[in-house]
Amino acid sequence: TGGMHATVAPDEMETVAEFDHICQGPGENIIVDLLKDPRAFPRMITGVGAKSMSDWVLMDRTLWPNPNLPDFPWPLEPECGWGPGPVATILTSRVCPWQCVFCNESSYIANMGRKSVDQVIDELNFLDDKYGPIGSVVIHDSMFFQHPSWLKEWLEKYPRKAHKRWGYWAAGRSDTVRQWPDLFEALVRETNWNHVSLGFESGSDRVLKILNKECTAEDNYVAIDLLNKIGDDLEARGYIPPKFWANIMLGIPGETREDAFDTIRMLKRMKRVLPSISYYAPYPGSALGYQLIAEGKSRMSKENYHRYPDDKKVKGIDYGFYQKLLRGKFDREVNAGLPQFLRGKSGVYADALIKA
């Protein structure tokens, strides 16, 4: 076994007798030797990664488990609400370089070069030929909207070289949207980036600083207003507008009620939004997670490393307040800080607790 869990919590993996070997870190440059002669390796292995994802061989997706379900387009994937199926999932880059204290993956997973634009397009075309027709694409990068030179090449080549300008889901940050607004707008309009996942996390500058997000509430609002504007224009011209996939966290240690109200106010500002709200989780491997674990404030254990969104994950957090907030019980307080034209918008987001 291997992956992030093995890297940040190896002691938990060592207790599982069924694991013959445990690889910490990237393993693409060690996996073949390990399979050829497993006895030559200790049980706990430090992995060796490639310098660039361009060095990776094309993945044989038929090696993936086949669920043998009548509507499952194996080895592609079914639609999940972001676009029509069959869905092709792909990576263009690995590791977000920012240092947010709820994640901070770059501190324990080595960064590496990005897969070339041509490789990404060739892989999608291959999947379309062999297993398609593809309906849409999910780019599972932790941070797609980075490296402007790569993005400009994607902007130039994807609409021209891909078999189809498939709509896709991909992630970004509000500060980079604000930094490169013209590039962002061109990608949304010209490459059919129609599900834009942005890690807003909070509408409060206080909380964004607690999270070391390196974004401000103003950055968030600039990104929101820009995508709203693009969507309004496309809709007025008869096109399907892009949607926000808005990643939001509540129940962050140190968050006040007013901070939480600011986050709901920010959500109300978004048009065409698919809110993805979760309660903060102190996972090992993250700076804030380690702090809360050391202080005995984490309610997580190796038995509940799941993605149930409404789990009570930190001691001392008033989850009853957040449940009422998401049911719209504090709309009067939320609306007091909003302009009149947004006050009529529903503040009920209980159904948006969909991942953690």
mmCIF file of C-alpha atoms in Angstrom:
data_model
loop_
_atom_site.group_PDB
_atom_site.id
_atom_site.type_symbol
_atom_site.label_atom_id
_atom_site.label_comp_id
_atom_site.label_asym_id
_atom_site.label_seq_id
_atom_site.Cartn_x
_atom_site.Cartn_y
_atom_site.Cartn_z
ATOM 1 C CA THR A 1 0.000 0.000 0.000
ATOM 2 C CA GLY A 2 1.008 3.643 -0.204
ATOM 3 C CA GLY A 3 -0.294 7.126 -0.813
ATOM 4 C CA MET A 4 -0.943 10.061 1.447
ATOM 5 C CA HIS A 5 -2.197 8.078 4.449
ATOM 6 C CA ALA A 6 0.933 5.929 4.448
ATOM 7 C CA THR A 7 3.041 9.071 4.231
ATOM 8 C CA VAL A 8 1.492 11.090 7.063
ATOM 9 C CA ALA A 9 0.356 8.294 9.421
ATOM 10 C CA PRO A 10 2.602 5.270 8.811
ATOM 11 C CA ASP A 11 2.083 3.927 12.338
ATOM 12 C CA GLU A 12 -1.573 3.365 11.537
ATOM 13 C CA MET A 13 -0.680 1.409 8.400
ATOM 14 C CA GLU A 14 1.903 -0.756 10.145
ATOM 15 C CA THR A 15 -0.786 -2.302 12.345
ATOM 16 C CA VAL A 16 -2.557 -3.761 9.286
ATOM 17 C CA ALA A 17 -1.077 -7.228 8.836
ATOM 18 C CA GLU A 18 -2.422 -7.557 5.289
ATOM 19 C CA PHE A 19 -0.025 -4.862 4.026
ATOM 20 C CA ASP A 20 3.170 -6.590 2.893
ATOM 21 C CA HIS A 21 4.895 -3.296 2.052
ATOM 22 C CA ILE A 22 4.108 0.327 2.866
ATOM 23 C CA CYS A 23 5.455 3.027 0.547
ATOM 24 C CA GLN A 24 5.802 6.578 1.849
ATOM 25 C CA GLY A 25 5.779 9.333 -0.739
ATOM 26 C CA PRO A 26 5.614 8.894 -4.513
ATOM 27 C CA GLY A 27 6.262 5.392 -5.774
ATOM 28 C CA GLU A 28 6.332 5.463 -9.560
ATOM 29 C CA ASN A 29 10.111 4.955 -9.773
ATOM 30 C CA ILE A 30 10.173 2.088 -7.286
ATOM 31 C CA ILE A 31 7.010 0.072 -7.945
ATOM 32 C CA VAL A 32 8.418 -2.104 -10.761
ATOM 33 C CA ASP A 33 11.502 -3.132 -8.768
ATOM 34 C CA LEU A 34 9.318 -3.815 -5.732
ATOM 35 C CA LEU A 35 7.044 -6.132 -7.689
ATOM 36 C CA LYS A 36 9.972 -7.926 -9.312
ATOM 37 C CA ASP A 37 11.721 -8.689 -6.016
ATOM 38 C CA PRO A 38 9.605 -7.745 -2.967
ATOM 39 C CA ARG A 39 11.929 -9.583 -0.584
ATOM 40 C CA ALA A 40 14.706 -7.119 -1.407
ATOM 41 C CA PHE A 41 12.757 -4.315 0.286
ATOM 42 C CA PRO A 42 11.908 -3.629 3.935
ATOM 43 C CA ARG A 43 8.267 -3.436 4.900
ATOM 44 C CA MET A 44 8.387 0.384 5.227
ATOM 45 C CA ILE A 45 9.782 1.955 2.056
ATOM 46 C CA THR A 46 10.665 5.526 1.154
ATOM 47 C CA GLY A 47 9.339 6.000 -2.357
ATOM 48 C CA VAL A 48 11.132 7.509 -5.320
ATOM 49 C CA GLY A 49 9.184 9.816 -7.614
ATOM 50 C CA ALA A 50 9.638 11.002 -11.166
ATOM 51 C CA LYS A 51 11.002 14.490 -11.801
ATOM 52 C CA SER A 52 8.049 15.252 -14.040
ATOM 53 C CA MET A 53 4.646 13.784 -14.740
ATOM 54 C CA SER A 54 5.711 13.818 -18.381
ATOM 55 C CA ASP A 55 7.876 10.816 -17.472
ATOM 56 C CA TRP A 56 4.837 8.752 -16.493
ATOM 57 C CA VAL A 57 3.773 5.984 -18.859
ATOM 58 C CA LEU A 58 0.209 5.989 -20.142
ATOM 59 C CA MET A 59 -2.024 4.385 -17.532
ATOM 60 C CA ASP A 60 -3.755 1.122 -18.480
ATOM 61 C CA ARG A 61 -7.211 1.798 -17.083
ATOM 62 C CA THR A 62 -8.408 -1.743 -17.721
ATOM 63 C CA LEU A 63 -6.323 -2.727 -14.680
ATOM 64 C CA TRP A 64 -8.808 -0.813 -12.531
ATOM 65 C CA PRO A 65 -11.458 -2.961 -10.786
ATOM 66 C CA ASN A 66 -14.538 -3.439 -12.941
ATOM 67 C CA PRO A 67 -17.745 -3.044 -10.884
ATOM 68 C CA ASN A 68 -19.700 -4.944 -13.558
ATOM 69 C CA LEU A 69 -22.700 -2.670 -13.198
ATOM 70 C CA PRO A 70 -25.009 -2.229 -16.200
ATOM 71 C CA ASP A 71 -24.762 1.578 -16.303
ATOM 72 C CA PHE A 72 -21.069 1.878 -15.348
ATOM 73 C CA PRO A 73 -18.953 2.895 -18.390
ATOM 74 C CA TRP A 74 -15.791 1.119 -17.166
ATOM 75 C CA PRO A 75 -12.922 1.909 -17.514
ATOM 76 C CA LEU A 76 -14.323 5.437 -17.759
ATOM 77 C CA GLU A 77 -16.595 6.678 -14.982
ATOM 78 C CA PRO A 78 -20.267 7.625 -14.607
ATOM 79 C CA GLU A 79 -21.407 11.217 -14.336
ATOM 80 C CA CYS A 80 -21.332 12.701 -10.835
ATOM 81 C CA GLY A 81 -23.188 15.978 -11.332
ATOM 82 C CA TRP A 82 -20.417 17.949 -13.062
ATOM 83 C CA GLY A 83 -21.138 16.955 -16.633
ATOM 84 C CA PRO A 84 -22.510 14.143 -18.796
ATOM 85 C CA GLY A 85 -21.003 10.671 -18.744
ATOM 86 C CA PRO A 86 -18.962 8.784 -19.567
ATOM 87 C CA VAL A 87 -16.448 10.846 -17.606
ATOM 88 C CA ALA A 88 -12.694 10.774 -18.220
ATOM 89 C CA THR A 89 -10.703 11.619 -15.091
ATOM 90 C CA ILE A 90 -7.162 12.869 -15.515
ATOM 91 C CA LEU A 91 -4.253 14.593 -13.768
ATOM 92 C CA THR A 92 -2.141 17.334 -15.309
ATOM 93 C CA SER A 93 -0.210 18.237 -12.145
ATOM 94 C CA ARG A 94 0.407 16.889 -8.673
ATOM 95 C CA VAL A 95 0.633 18.812 -5.389
ATOM 96 C CA CYS A 96 -0.632 22.287 -4.570
ATOM 97 C CA PRO A 97 2.375 24.442 -3.571
ATOM 98 C CA TRP A 98 0.490 26.625 -1.062
ATOM 99 C CA GLN A 99 0.812 26.082 2.690
ATOM 100 C CA CYS A 100 -2.754 26.083 4.035
ATOM 101 C CA VAL A 101 -2.772 24.658 7.556
ATOM 102 C CA PHE A 102 -5.788 22.407 6.894
ATOM 103 C CA CYS A 103 -3.951 20.648 4.058
ATOM 104 C CA ASN A 104 -0.322 21.640 3.380
ATOM 105 C CA GLU A 105 0.278 18.653 1.101
ATOM 106 C CA SER A 106 3.455 20.152 -0.346
ATOM 107 C CA SER A 107 5.182 19.635 3.016
ATOM 108 C CA TYR A 108 5.081 15.854 2.694
ATOM 109 C CA ILE A 109 4.561 15.087 -1.014
ATOM 110 C CA ALA A 110 7.358 16.227 -3.312
ATOM 111 C CA ASN A 111 6.396 18.565 -6.128
ATOM 112 C CA MET A 112 7.127 17.524 -9.695
ATOM 113 C CA GLY A 113 6.929 18.899 -13.197
ATOM 114 C CA ARG A 114 3.569 19.142 -14.902
ATOM 115 C CA LYS A 115 2.435 16.768 -17.633
ATOM 116 C CA SER A 116 2.772 18.439 -21.024
ATOM 117 C CA VAL A 117 -0.318 19.907 -22.656
ATOM 118 C CA ASP A 118 0.151 17.629 -25.659
ATOM 119 C CA GLN A 119 0.272 14.545 -23.415
ATOM 120 C CA VAL A 120 -2.958 15.520 -21.679
ATOM 121 C CA ILE A 121 -4.796 16.090 -24.951
ATOM 122 C CA ASP A 122 -3.371 12.909 -26.507
ATOM 123 C CA GLU A 123 -4.534 10.881 -23.502
ATOM 124 C CA LEU A 124 -8.056 12.299 -23.700
ATOM 125 C CA ASN A 125 -8.222 11.610 -27.437
ATOM 126 C CA PHE A 126 -6.974 8.048 -26.860
ATOM 127 C CA LEU A 127 -9.641 7.453 -24.197
ATOM 128 C CA ASP A 128 -12.294 8.871 -26.502
ATOM 129 C CA ASP A 129 -11.215 6.586 -29.362
ATOM 130 C CA LYS A 130 -10.877 3.431 -27.288
ATOM 131 C CA TYR A 131 -13.625 3.721 -24.659
ATOM 132 C CA GLY A 132 -15.723 6.735 -25.630
ATOM 133 C CA PRO A 133 -17.438 8.762 -26.675
ATOM 134 C CA ILE A 134 -16.368 10.867 -23.675
ATOM 135 C CA GLY A 135 -19.144 13.046 -22.271
ATOM 136 C CA SER A 136 -17.086 15.291 -19.985
ATOM 137 C CA VAL A 137 -13.758 15.508 -18.174
ATOM 138 C CA VAL A 138 -12.699 15.868 -14.531
ATOM 139 C CA ILE A 139 -9.193 17.270 -14.007
ATOM 140 C CA HIS A 140 -8.339 16.044 -10.515
ATOM 141 C CA ASP A 141 -5.351 18.353 -9.924
ATOM 142 C CA SER A 142 -5.223 19.846 -6.443
ATOM 143 C CA MET A 143 -4.569 23.150 -8.218
ATOM 144 C CA PHE A 144 -5.230 23.347 -11.970
ATOM 145 C CA PHE A 145 -5.157 27.148 -12.319
ATOM 146 C CA GLN A 146 -1.410 27.710 -11.861
ATOM 147 C CA HIS A 147 1.631 28.030 -14.164
ATOM 148 C CA PRO A 148 0.356 30.684 -16.621
ATOM 149 C CA SER A 149 2.624 29.524 -19.454
ATOM 150 C CA TRP A 150 1.113 26.011 -19.275
ATOM 151 C CA LEU A 151 -2.415 27.418 -19.079
ATOM 152 C CA LYS A 152 -1.832 29.633 -22.122
ATOM 153 C CA GLU A 153 -0.662 26.595 -24.089
ATOM 154 C CA TRP A 154 -3.756 24.679 -22.927
ATOM 155 C CA LEU A 155 -5.898 27.622 -24.027
ATOM 156 C CA GLU A 156 -4.320 27.558 -27.484
ATOM 157 C CA LYS A 157 -4.248 23.786 -28.058
ATOM 158 C CA TYR A 158 -7.186 22.184 -26.255
ATOM 159 C CA PRO A 159 -9.979 23.713 -28.388
ATOM 160 C CA ARG A 160 -8.010 22.963 -31.555
ATOM 161 C CA LYS A 161 -6.467 19.521 -30.938
ATOM 162 C CA ALA A 162 -8.947 17.695 -28.703
ATOM 163 C CA HIS A 163 -11.548 15.596 -30.514
ATOM 164 C CA LYS A 164 -14.171 17.733 -28.833
ATOM 165 C CA ARG A 165 -14.137 20.750 -26.569
ATOM 166 C CA TRP A 166 -15.366 18.643 -23.660
ATOM 167 C CA GLY A 167 -16.642 20.560 -20.666
ATOM 168 C CA TYR A 168 -14.504 19.982 -17.620
ATOM 169 C CA TRP A 169 -14.310 20.398 -13.850
ATOM 170 C CA ALA A 170 -11.043 21.810 -12.482
ATOM 171 C CA ALA A 171 -9.850 23.649 -9.381
ATOM 172 C CA GLY A 172 -8.349 27.057 -8.746
ATOM 173 C CA ARG A 173 -7.795 29.697 -6.059
ATOM 174 C CA SER A 174 -9.420 33.090 -5.837
ATOM 175 C CA ASP A 175 -6.101 34.923 -5.503
ATOM 176 C CA THR A 176 -4.773 33.479 -8.768
ATOM 177 C CA VAL A 177 -8.065 34.304 -10.483
ATOM 178 C CA ARG A 178 -7.583 37.880 -9.305
ATOM 179 C CA GLN A 179 -3.936 37.815 -10.395
ATOM 180 C CA TRP A 180 -4.690 36.550 -13.927
ATOM 181 C CA PRO A 181 -8.325 37.544 -14.607
ATOM 182 C CA ASP A 182 -7.984 37.739 -18.393
ATOM 183 C CA LEU A 183 -6.435 34.275 -18.575
ATOM 184 C CA PHE A 184 -9.138 32.884 -16.290
ATOM 185 C CA GLU A 185 -11.919 34.402 -18.377
ATOM 186 C CA ALA A 186 -10.411 33.113 -21.615
ATOM 187 C CA LEU A 187 -10.138 29.583 -20.208
ATOM 188 C CA VAL A 188 -13.758 29.601 -19.048
ATOM 189 C CA ARG A 189 -15.068 30.971 -22.331
ATOM 190 C CA GLU A 190 -12.805 29.264 -24.866
ATOM 191 C CA THR A 191 -11.946 25.864 -23.355
ATOM 192 C CA ASN A 192 -15.368 25.079 -21.827
ATOM 193 C CA TRP A 193 -14.135 25.122 -18.224
ATOM 194 C CA ASN A 194 -17.756 24.953 -17.123
ATOM 195 C CA HIS A 195 -17.441 23.708 -13.531
ATOM 196 C CA VAL A 196 -15.024 25.984 -11.707
ATOM 197 C CA SER A 197 -13.997 24.617 -8.311
ATOM 198 C CA LEU A 198 -12.659 27.368 -6.055
ATOM 199 C CA GLY A 199 -11.453 26.823 -2.502
ATOM 200 C CA PHE A 200 -13.081 29.848 -0.908
ATOM 201 C CA GLU A 201 -13.196 28.134 2.527
ATOM 202 C CA SER A 202 -14.453 31.255 4.348
ATOM 203 C CA GLY A 203 -15.822 34.738 3.788
ATOM 204 C CA SER A 204 -13.944 36.075 6.822
ATOM 205 C CA ASP A 205 -10.447 37.530 6.655
ATOM 206 C CA ARG A 206 -9.880 36.416 10.269
ATOM 207 C CA VAL A 207 -10.569 32.802 9.422
ATOM 208 C CA LEU A 208 -8.622 32.898 6.164
ATOM 209 C CA LYS A 209 -5.609 34.038 8.208
ATOM 210 C CA ILE A 210 -6.161 31.231 10.733
ATOM 211 C CA LEU A 211 -6.070 28.815 7.790
ATOM 212 C CA ASN A 212 -2.979 30.494 6.287
ATOM 213 C CA LYS A 213 -4.967 30.534 3.064
ATOM 214 C CA GLU A 214 -2.978 33.459 1.621
ATOM 215 C CA CYS A 215 -6.242 34.695 0.109
ATOM 216 C CA THR A 216 -8.429 37.519 1.344
ATOM 217 C CA ALA A 217 -12.193 37.884 1.416
ATOM 218 C CA GLU A 218 -11.743 40.570 -1.231
ATOM 219 C CA ASP A 219 -9.932 38.045 -3.462
ATOM 220 C CA ASN A 220 -12.926 35.739 -3.053
ATOM 221 C CA TYR A 221 -15.385 38.452 -4.018
ATOM 222 C CA VAL A 222 -13.351 39.486 -7.068
ATOM 223 C CA ALA A 223 -13.423 35.878 -8.312
ATOM 224 C CA ILE A 224 -17.144 35.560 -7.546
ATOM 225 C CA ASP A 225 -18.056 38.761 -9.371
ATOM 226 C CA LEU A 226 -15.937 37.808 -12.389
ATOM 227 C CA LEU A 227 -17.513 34.369 -12.812
ATOM 228 C CA ASN A 228 -20.979 35.837 -12.208
ATOM 229 C CA LYS A 229 -20.287 38.375 -14.968
ATOM 230 C CA ILE A 230 -19.042 35.726 -17.401
ATOM 231 C CA GLY A 231 -22.072 33.556 -16.674
ATOM 232 C CA ASP A 232 -24.515 36.440 -17.129
ATOM 233 C CA ASP A 233 -22.993 37.293 -20.502
ATOM 234 C CA LEU A 234 -22.971 33.722 -21.807
ATOM 235 C CA GLU A 235 -26.528 33.137 -20.602
ATOM 236 C CA ALA A 236 -27.736 36.337 -22.284
ATOM 237 C CA ARG A 237 -26.250 35.081 -25.561
ATOM 238 C CA GLY A 238 -27.964 31.711 -25.305
ATOM 239 C CA TYR A 239 -25.056 29.645 -23.974
ATOM 240 C CA ILE A 240 -24.957 27.441 -20.884
ATOM 241 C CA PRO A 241 -23.158 29.460 -18.178
ATOM 242 C CA PRO A 242 -20.358 28.076 -15.988
ATOM 243 C CA LYS A 243 -21.074 27.017 -12.425
ATOM 244 C CA PHE A 244 -19.176 27.468 -9.186
ATOM 245 C CA TRP A 245 -18.190 24.373 -7.253
ATOM 246 C CA ALA A 246 -17.714 26.358 -4.046
ATOM 247 C CA ASN A 247 -15.606 24.661 -1.375
ATOM 248 C CA ILE A 248 -16.583 25.993 2.049
ATOM 249 C CA MET A 249 -15.491 25.045 5.575
ATOM 250 C CA LEU A 250 -17.338 25.717 8.807
ATOM 251 C CA GLY A 251 -16.526 24.783 12.384
ATOM 252 C CA ILE A 252 -12.950 26.014 12.116
ATOM 253 C CA PRO A 253 -11.299 26.504 15.533
ATOM 254 C CA GLY A 254 -11.365 30.213 16.349
ATOM 255 C CA GLU A 255 -14.286 30.967 14.028
ATOM 256 C CA THR A 256 -16.914 33.248 15.575
ATOM 257 C CA ARG A 257 -20.593 33.415 14.700
ATOM 258 C CA GLU A 258 -20.007 36.636 12.784
ATOM 259 C CA ASP A 259 -17.242 34.925 10.789
ATOM 260 C CA ALA A 260 -19.692 32.162 9.871
ATOM 261 C CA PHE A 261 -22.321 34.744 8.893
ATOM 262 C CA ASP A 262 -19.730 36.323 6.570
ATOM 263 C CA THR A 263 -19.254 32.957 4.881
ATOM 264 C CA ILE A 264 -22.994 32.540 4.241
ATOM 265 C CA ARG A 265 -23.119 36.123 2.948
ATOM 266 C CA MET A 266 -20.359 35.225 0.506
ATOM 267 C CA LEU A 267 -22.281 32.151 -0.656
ATOM 268 C CA LYS A 268 -25.370 34.263 -1.291
ATOM 269 C CA ARG A 269 -23.297 36.469 -3.615
ATOM 270 C CA MET A 270 -22.645 33.524 -5.964
ATOM 271 C CA LYS A 271 -24.904 32.810 -8.917
ATOM 272 C CA ARG A 272 -25.172 29.284 -10.377
ATOM 273 C CA VAL A 273 -23.420 27.741 -7.406
ATOM 274 C CA LEU A 274 -23.015 24.140 -6.298
ATOM 275 C CA PRO A 275 -21.972 24.608 -2.657
ATOM 276 C CA SER A 276 -19.660 21.972 -1.216
ATOM 277 C CA ILE A 277 -19.744 22.606 2.527
ATOM 278 C CA SER A 278 -17.978 20.572 5.174
ATOM 279 C CA TYR A 279 -17.040 20.847 8.810
ATOM 280 C CA TYR A 280 -13.323 21.355 9.335
ATOM 281 C CA ALA A 281 -11.487 18.052 9.899
ATOM 282 C CA PRO A 282 -8.091 17.878 11.702
ATOM 283 C CA TYR A 283 -6.412 15.346 9.453
ATOM 284 C CA PRO A 284 -2.874 14.225 10.314
ATOM 285 C CA GLY A 285 -0.336 15.671 7.920
ATOM 286 C CA SER A 286 -1.758 19.188 8.197
ATOM 287 C CA ALA A 287 -0.236 21.774 10.534
ATOM 288 C CA LEU A 288 -3.511 22.643 12.265
ATOM 289 C CA GLY A 289 -4.471 18.978 12.390
ATOM 290 C CA TYR A 290 -1.242 18.074 14.181
ATOM 291 C CA GLN A 291 -1.764 20.938 16.642
ATOM 292 C CA LEU A 292 -5.300 19.858 17.535
ATOM 293 C CA ILE A 293 -4.281 16.211 17.798
ATOM 294 C CA ALA A 294 -1.433 17.186 20.168
ATOM 295 C CA GLU A 295 -3.828 19.294 22.253
ATOM 296 C CA GLY A 296 -6.304 16.408 22.525
ATOM 297 C CA LYS A 297 -9.005 18.367 20.687
ATOM 298 C CA SER A 298 -9.442 16.096 17.674
ATOM 299 C CA ARG A 299 -12.431 13.756 17.666
ATOM 300 C CA MET A 300 -11.115 11.866 14.664
ATOM 301 C CA SER A 301 -9.627 8.399 14.821
ATOM 302 C CA LYS A 302 -8.434 5.854 12.304
ATOM 303 C CA GLU A 303 -11.940 4.395 12.432
ATOM 304 C CA ASN A 304 -13.545 7.564 11.023
ATOM 305 C CA TYR A 305 -11.219 8.845 8.293
ATOM 306 C CA HIS A 306 -14.248 8.985 6.059
ATOM 307 C CA ARG A 307 -15.835 11.793 4.113
ATOM 308 C CA TYR A 308 -19.150 12.021 5.956
ATOM 309 C CA PRO A 309 -19.702 15.771 5.971
ATOM 310 C CA ASP A 310 -21.674 16.237 9.169
ATOM 311 C CA ASP A 311 -19.384 14.444 11.622
ATOM 312 C CA LYS A 312 -18.427 16.372 14.747
ATOM 313 C CA LYS A 313 -14.671 16.388 14.246
ATOM 314 C CA VAL A 314 -13.285 18.858 16.832
ATOM 315 C CA LYS A 315 -13.979 19.149 20.549
ATOM 316 C CA GLY A 316 -15.407 22.453 21.739
ATOM 317 C CA ILE A 317 -17.141 23.395 18.475
ATOM 318 C CA ASP A 318 -20.831 24.322 18.718
ATOM 319 C CA TYR A 319 -22.104 22.120 15.901
ATOM 320 C CA GLY A 320 -25.694 22.825 16.935
ATOM 321 C CA PHE A 321 -25.163 26.447 15.886
ATOM 322 C CA TYR A 322 -23.851 25.407 12.474
ATOM 323 C CA GLN A 323 -26.757 23.025 11.907
ATOM 324 C CA LYS A 324 -29.181 25.880 12.585
ATOM 325 C CA LEU A 325 -27.136 28.243 10.406
ATOM 326 C CA LEU A 326 -27.340 25.893 7.426
ATOM 327 C CA ARG A 327 -31.082 25.495 7.936
ATOM 328 C CA GLY A 328 -31.485 29.260 7.543
ATOM 329 C CA LYS A 329 -32.308 29.934 11.196
ATOM 330 C CA PHE A 330 -29.949 32.934 11.301
ATOM 331 C CA ASP A 331 -31.058 34.556 8.045
ATOM 332 C CA ARG A 332 -31.960 37.787 9.836
ATOM 333 C CA GLU A 333 -28.406 38.159 11.148
ATOM 334 C CA VAL A 334 -26.896 37.130 7.809
ATOM 335 C CA ASN A 335 -29.109 39.484 5.809
ATOM 336 C CA ALA A 336 -28.274 42.417 8.080
ATOM 337 C CA GLY A 337 -24.839 42.485 6.450
ATOM 338 C CA LEU A 338 -26.082 42.133 2.863
ATOM 339 C CA PRO A 339 -27.297 44.635 0.271
ATOM 340 C CA GLN A 340 -31.060 44.611 -0.266
ATOM 341 C CA PHE A 341 -30.957 42.731 -3.590
ATOM 342 C CA LEU A 342 -29.371 39.665 -1.943
ATOM 343 C CA ARG A 343 -31.576 39.468 1.136
ATOM 344 C CA GLY A 344 -34.325 37.524 -0.600
ATOM 345 C CA LYS A 345 -31.974 34.735 -1.620
ATOM 346 C CA SER A 346 -32.379 31.523 0.367
ATOM 347 C CA GLY A 347 -29.885 30.952 3.142
ATOM 348 C CA VAL A 348 -30.713 27.256 3.490
ATOM 349 C CA TYR A 349 -27.635 25.165 2.727
ATOM 350 C CA ALA A 350 -28.231 22.059 4.850
ATOM 351 C CA ASP A 351 -28.240 19.861 1.731
ATOM 352 C CA ALA A 352 -24.836 21.261 0.753
ATOM 353 C CA LEU A 353 -23.010 19.322 3.495
ATOM 354 C CA ILE A 354 -21.804 16.916 0.853
ATOM 355 C CA LYS A 355 -18.149 16.197 1.478
ATOM 356 C CA ALA A 356 -15.410 16.589 4.046
#
